[in-house]
XYZ file of N, CA and C in Angstrom:
411
model
N 116.476 70.949 103.942
C 116.671 72.200 103.288
C 118.108 72.684 103.428
N 118.353 73.805 102.850
C 119.671 74.430 102.854
C 120.158 74.710 104.266
N 119.262 75.108 105.156
C 119.652 75.427 106.532
C 120.185 74.207 107.260
N 119.633 73.042 106.981
C 120.083 71.816 107.646
C 121.307 71.225 106.959
N 121.325 71.252 105.634
C 122.401 70.600 104.888
C 123.687 71.425 104.861
N 123.559 72.710 104.628
C 124.739 73.572 104.511
C 124.464 74.932 105.149
N 124.412 74.971 106.479
C 124.072 76.228 107.150
C 125.035 77.370 106.838
N 126.308 77.073 106.639
C 127.256 78.151 106.345
C 126.965 78.780 104.982
N 126.492 77.986 104.032
C 126.137 78.526 102.718
C 124.917 79.437 102.847
N 123.911 78.998 103.593
C 122.734 79.842 103.796
C 123.128 81.136 104.497
N 123.979 81.049 105.509
C 124.447 82.253 106.200
C 125.140 83.214 105.251
N 125.978 82.688 104.365
C 126.672 83.532 103.393
C 125.683 84.170 102.417
N 124.689 83.413 101.988
C 123.671 83.968 101.089
C 122.895 85.093 101.770
N 122.546 84.893 103.031
C 121.824 85.934 103.772
C 122.709 87.165 103.977
N 123.999 86.957 104.234
C 124.925 88.084 104.385
C 124.984 88.883 103.085
N 125.098 88.180 101.948
C 125.125 88.863 100.660
C 123.832 89.602 100.374
N 122.730 88.983 100.722
C 121.431 89.617 100.513
C 121.307 90.876 101.376
N 121.790 90.819 102.604
C 121.749 91.987 103.486
C 122.646 93.098 102.947
N 123.795 92.732 102.403
C 124.710 93.728 101.836
C 124.017 94.475 100.695
N 123.383 93.734 99.801
C 122.670 94.365 98.687
C 121.507 95.201 99.223
N 120.757 94.660 100.164
C 119.592 95.370 100.710
C 119.993 96.679 101.367
N 121.149 96.700 102.020
C 121.585 97.926 102.700
C 121.872 99.045 101.706
N 122.132 98.708 100.465
C 122.466 99.693 99.441
C 121.307 99.950 98.468
N 120.269 99.159 98.584
C 119.165 99.237 97.626
C 117.964 99.971 98.211
N 117.058 100.288 97.334
C 115.781 100.868 97.709
C 114.985 99.835 98.521
N 114.114 100.282 99.439
C 113.304 99.323 100.203
C 112.536 98.331 99.334
N 112.233 98.703 98.106
C 111.477 97.795 97.235
C 112.235 96.495 96.969
N 113.564 96.510 97.080
C 114.353 95.287 96.903
C 113.954 94.245 97.939
N 113.811 94.666 99.182
C 113.427 93.745 100.255
C 111.940 93.420 100.155
N 111.133 94.425 99.953
C 109.682 94.237 99.903
C 109.290 93.245 98.809
N 110.005 93.251 97.701
C 109.679 92.362 96.582
C 109.805 90.886 96.953
N 110.518 90.584 98.033
C 110.638 89.197 98.486
C 109.372 88.724 99.200
N 108.555 89.675 99.628
C 107.386 89.349 100.444
C 106.069 89.817 99.843
N 106.132 90.588 98.768
C 104.916 91.144 98.164
C 104.979 90.986 96.649
N 103.846 90.640 96.066
C 103.797 90.490 94.611
C 103.963 91.827 93.904
N 103.455 92.900 94.503
C 103.538 94.233 93.913
C 104.172 95.167 94.932
N 105.490 95.294 94.883
C 106.213 96.120 95.852
C 105.758 97.575 95.803
N 105.341 98.037 94.634
C 104.902 99.426 94.500
C 103.594 99.692 95.237
N 102.817 98.655 95.515
C 101.539 98.824 96.214
C 101.716 98.939 97.726
N 102.913 98.650 98.228
C 103.173 98.717 99.672
C 103.482 100.163 100.032
N 102.793 100.723 101.035
C 103.058 102.105 101.432
C 104.536 102.316 101.773
N 105.039 103.500 101.450
C 106.464 103.799 101.631
C 106.923 103.617 103.073
N 106.096 104.042 104.035
C 106.497 103.897 105.439
C 106.608 102.426 105.831
N 105.703 101.598 105.335
C 105.770 100.162 105.621
C 106.987 99.545 104.944
N 107.269 99.944 103.712
C 108.434 99.415 102.994
C 109.724 99.762 103.722
N 109.802 100.960 104.256
C 110.994 101.375 105.005
C 111.171 100.525 106.250
N 110.091 100.261 106.962
C 110.162 99.420 108.169
C 110.568 97.994 107.802
N 110.026 97.461 106.714
C 110.378 96.102 106.283
C 111.876 96.023 105.990
N 112.401 97.012 105.299
C 113.843 97.025 105.004
C 114.650 97.116 106.294
N 114.277 98.013 107.192
C 114.999 98.159 108.461
C 114.964 96.867 109.270
N 113.814 96.218 109.323
C 113.693 94.947 110.055
C 114.546 93.857 109.410
N 114.551 93.817 108.088
C 115.361 92.830 107.373
C 116.838 93.023 107.701
N 117.284 94.271 107.656
C 118.691 94.545 107.955
C 119.016 94.237 109.413
N 118.105 94.558 110.318
C 118.340 94.238 111.733
C 118.472 92.732 111.933
N 117.743 91.965 111.151
C 117.767 90.509 111.293
C 119.001 89.871 110.665
N 119.509 90.430 109.573
C 120.526 89.717 108.797
C 121.849 90.444 108.583
N 121.918 91.735 108.862
C 123.119 92.486 108.497
C 124.354 92.060 109.292
N 124.202 91.836 110.579
C 125.375 91.506 111.405
C 125.472 90.034 111.763
N 124.372 89.445 112.145
C 124.386 88.053 112.593
C 123.261 87.293 111.903
N 123.580 86.116 111.437
C 122.591 85.313 110.736
C 122.364 83.954 111.385
N 123.138 83.626 112.404
C 123.036 82.302 113.028
C 121.635 82.003 113.540
N 120.998 82.984 114.153
C 119.647 82.774 114.676
C 118.662 82.438 113.571
N 118.750 83.161 112.466
C 117.839 82.904 111.346
C 118.098 81.531 110.736
N 119.361 81.172 110.584
C 119.693 79.859 110.022
C 119.141 78.761 110.928
N 119.297 78.934 112.239
C 118.765 77.955 113.197
C 117.246 77.865 113.089
N 116.573 79.007 113.001
C 115.114 79.013 112.884
C 114.656 78.328 111.595
N 115.326 78.615 110.487
C 114.969 77.962 109.223
C 115.146 76.452 109.334
N 116.232 76.021 109.965
C 116.481 74.584 110.124
C 115.413 73.957 111.009
N 115.139 74.594 112.139
C 114.183 74.032 113.092
C 112.747 74.035 112.574
N 112.432 74.940 111.674
C 111.067 74.996 111.133
C 110.699 73.705 110.414
N 111.684 73.002 109.904
C 111.418 71.758 109.193
C 111.426 70.522 110.069
N 111.650 70.699 111.363
C 111.711 69.565 112.293
C 110.423 69.442 113.099
N 110.197 68.278 113.646
C 109.072 68.058 114.557
C 109.385 68.772 115.870
N 108.490 69.606 116.323
C 108.718 70.379 117.547
C 108.290 69.628 118.801
N 107.648 68.490 118.641
C 107.236 67.707 119.798
C 106.102 68.343 120.592
N 105.272 69.122 119.933
C 104.145 69.782 120.601
C 102.875 68.977 120.334
N 102.138 68.680 121.390
C 100.854 67.999 121.248
C 99.802 69.060 120.931
N 99.516 69.241 119.666
C 98.591 70.298 119.255
C 97.191 70.085 119.807
N 96.795 68.837 120.021
C 95.478 68.557 120.599
C 95.359 69.079 122.025
N 96.486 69.262 122.695
C 96.481 69.713 124.086
C 96.410 71.235 124.216
N 96.529 71.952 123.121
C 96.466 73.416 123.171
C 95.031 73.816 123.475
N 94.848 74.527 124.587
C 93.489 74.920 124.961
C 93.291 76.437 124.959
N 94.314 77.179 124.608
C 94.200 78.635 124.511
C 93.707 79.004 123.110
N 92.976 80.103 123.010
C 92.526 80.529 121.682
C 93.729 80.839 120.778
N 93.659 80.382 119.553
C 94.714 80.632 118.569
C 94.056 81.240 117.343
N 94.555 82.397 116.936
C 94.030 83.048 115.738
C 95.125 83.074 114.687
N 94.779 82.663 113.492
C 95.717 82.636 112.378
C 95.165 83.497 111.255
N 96.045 84.252 110.615
C 95.690 85.010 109.431
C 96.627 84.552 108.327
N 96.078 84.321 107.143
C 96.920 83.879 106.036
C 96.310 84.342 104.724
N 97.161 84.751 103.805
C 96.693 85.232 102.511
C 96.627 84.136 101.465
N 95.638 84.248 100.593
C 95.481 83.251 99.527
C 96.608 83.322 98.503
N 97.257 84.477 98.387
C 98.299 84.660 97.369
C 99.708 84.648 97.952
N 99.883 84.060 99.120
C 101.199 83.997 99.759
C 102.064 82.976 99.030
N 103.047 83.459 98.274
C 103.948 82.568 97.535
C 105.068 82.038 98.428
N 105.344 82.714 99.552
C 106.409 82.271 100.463
C 105.969 81.073 101.293
N 104.750 81.128 101.792
C 104.201 80.059 102.636
C 102.767 79.810 102.164
N 102.536 78.775 101.390
C 101.192 78.523 100.866
C 100.145 78.367 101.977
N 98.942 78.798 101.685
C 97.851 78.788 102.658
C 97.534 77.379 103.153
N 97.855 76.361 102.396
C 97.558 74.978 102.812
C 98.204 74.640 104.151
N 99.380 75.181 104.422
C 100.034 74.934 105.710
C 99.244 75.519 106.864
N 98.713 76.712 106.688
C 97.891 77.330 107.728
C 96.589 76.563 107.912
N 96.040 76.060 106.820
C 94.811 75.263 106.915
C 95.055 73.974 107.698
N 96.192 73.326 107.446
C 96.516 72.096 108.200
C 96.715 72.404 109.675
N 97.397 73.502 109.979
C 97.613 73.876 111.378
C 96.286 74.184 112.054
N 95.415 74.911 111.384
C 94.111 75.240 111.960
C 93.282 73.987 112.225
N 93.378 73.005 111.349
C 92.654 71.741 111.558
C 93.216 70.967 112.743
N 94.523 71.078 112.958
C 95.174 70.320 114.037
C 94.999 70.964 115.407
N 94.734 72.264 115.437
C 94.552 72.973 116.706
C 93.067 73.060 117.032
N 92.645 72.486 118.148
C 91.215 72.461 118.459
C 90.603 73.842 118.685
N 91.406 74.825 119.050
C 90.863 76.151 119.353
C 91.223 77.189 118.296
N 91.654 76.740 117.133
C 92.127 77.676 116.109
C 90.990 78.326 115.341
N 91.230 79.572 115.013
C 90.352 80.327 114.116
C 91.245 80.830 112.989
N 90.982 80.396 111.775
C 91.776 80.804 110.618
C 91.009 81.829 109.813
N 91.650 82.961 109.582
C 91.091 83.975 108.698
C 91.925 83.984 107.431
N 91.324 83.622 106.332
C 92.014 83.616 105.047
C 91.689 84.929 104.342
N 92.730 85.678 104.016
C 92.562 86.985 103.395
C 92.710 86.848 101.882
N 91.612 87.040 101.194
C 91.572 86.867 99.749
C 92.493 87.875 99.061
N 93.361 87.356 98.201
C 94.242 88.212 97.418
C 95.471 88.722 98.142
N 95.646 88.363 99.403
C 96.782 88.877 100.174
C 98.010 87.994 99.984
N 99.153 88.643 99.746
C 100.413 87.919 99.673
C 101.037 87.894 101.076
N 102.301 87.518 101.170
C 102.954 87.347 102.470
C 102.942 88.656 103.281
N 103.437 89.724 102.688
C 103.486 91.008 103.385
C 102.101 91.639 103.480
N 101.303 91.480 102.452
C 99.949 92.033 102.474
C 99.117 91.478 103.613
N 99.309 90.206 103.930
C 98.597 89.605 105.065
C 98.990 90.298 106.356
N 100.284 90.501 106.542
C 100.758 91.184 107.754
C 100.177 92.590 107.849
N 100.239 93.333 106.762
C 99.755 94.713 106.788
C 98.250 94.787 107.028
N 97.494 93.851 106.461
C 96.039 93.865 106.648
C 95.619 93.327 108.010
N 96.326 92.325 108.525
C 95.912 91.669 109.770
C 96.468 92.328 111.026
N 97.567 93.045 110.910
C 98.234 93.590 112.099
C 97.325 94.448 112.979
N 96.554 95.381 112.434
C 95.722 96.197 113.331
C 94.778 95.359 114.193
N 94.107 94.390 113.590
C 93.189 93.547 114.363
C 93.952 92.648 115.332
N 95.025 92.053 114.864
C 95.801 91.149 115.729
C 96.346 91.894 116.941
N 96.839 93.086 116.731
C 97.403 93.852 117.842
C 96.327 94.395 118.767
N 95.174 94.756 118.231
C 94.106 95.271 119.094
C 93.532 94.167 119.972
N 93.508 92.933 119.481
C 92.982 91.804 120.260
C 93.923 91.408 121.387
N 95.202 91.703 121.254
C 96.163 91.253 122.261
C 96.218 92.180 123.464
N 95.552 93.287 123.405
C 95.619 94.259 124.512
C 94.573 93.989 125.546
């Protein structure tokens, strides 16, 4: 991918995107993660924009590294994972298709996959967060 082949180009693209996002309405950022930015509550859209800017406005090296590493073998023996793993994924996620979550759930012996019908990338987070956070306490 771009992160591995030309990390400086990806960094520049993220810098430009952050510059535009800092001057735009939160819907500019939300539209990257949701099919219908207008359906996302205003308070959530504001947080998404703030988080995006915190991640990319000043430094992008960490994100570029993460994007690059996501495509590499992590050397983890998934069969050896014995802790409960819960996954939530939306059927309408255009950023990360649900098939990847299904493959991960099949590879993890203790995985529980919840597929959220009609949820896009951000919609999955907004719908799953209350349950995910309540279970971790």
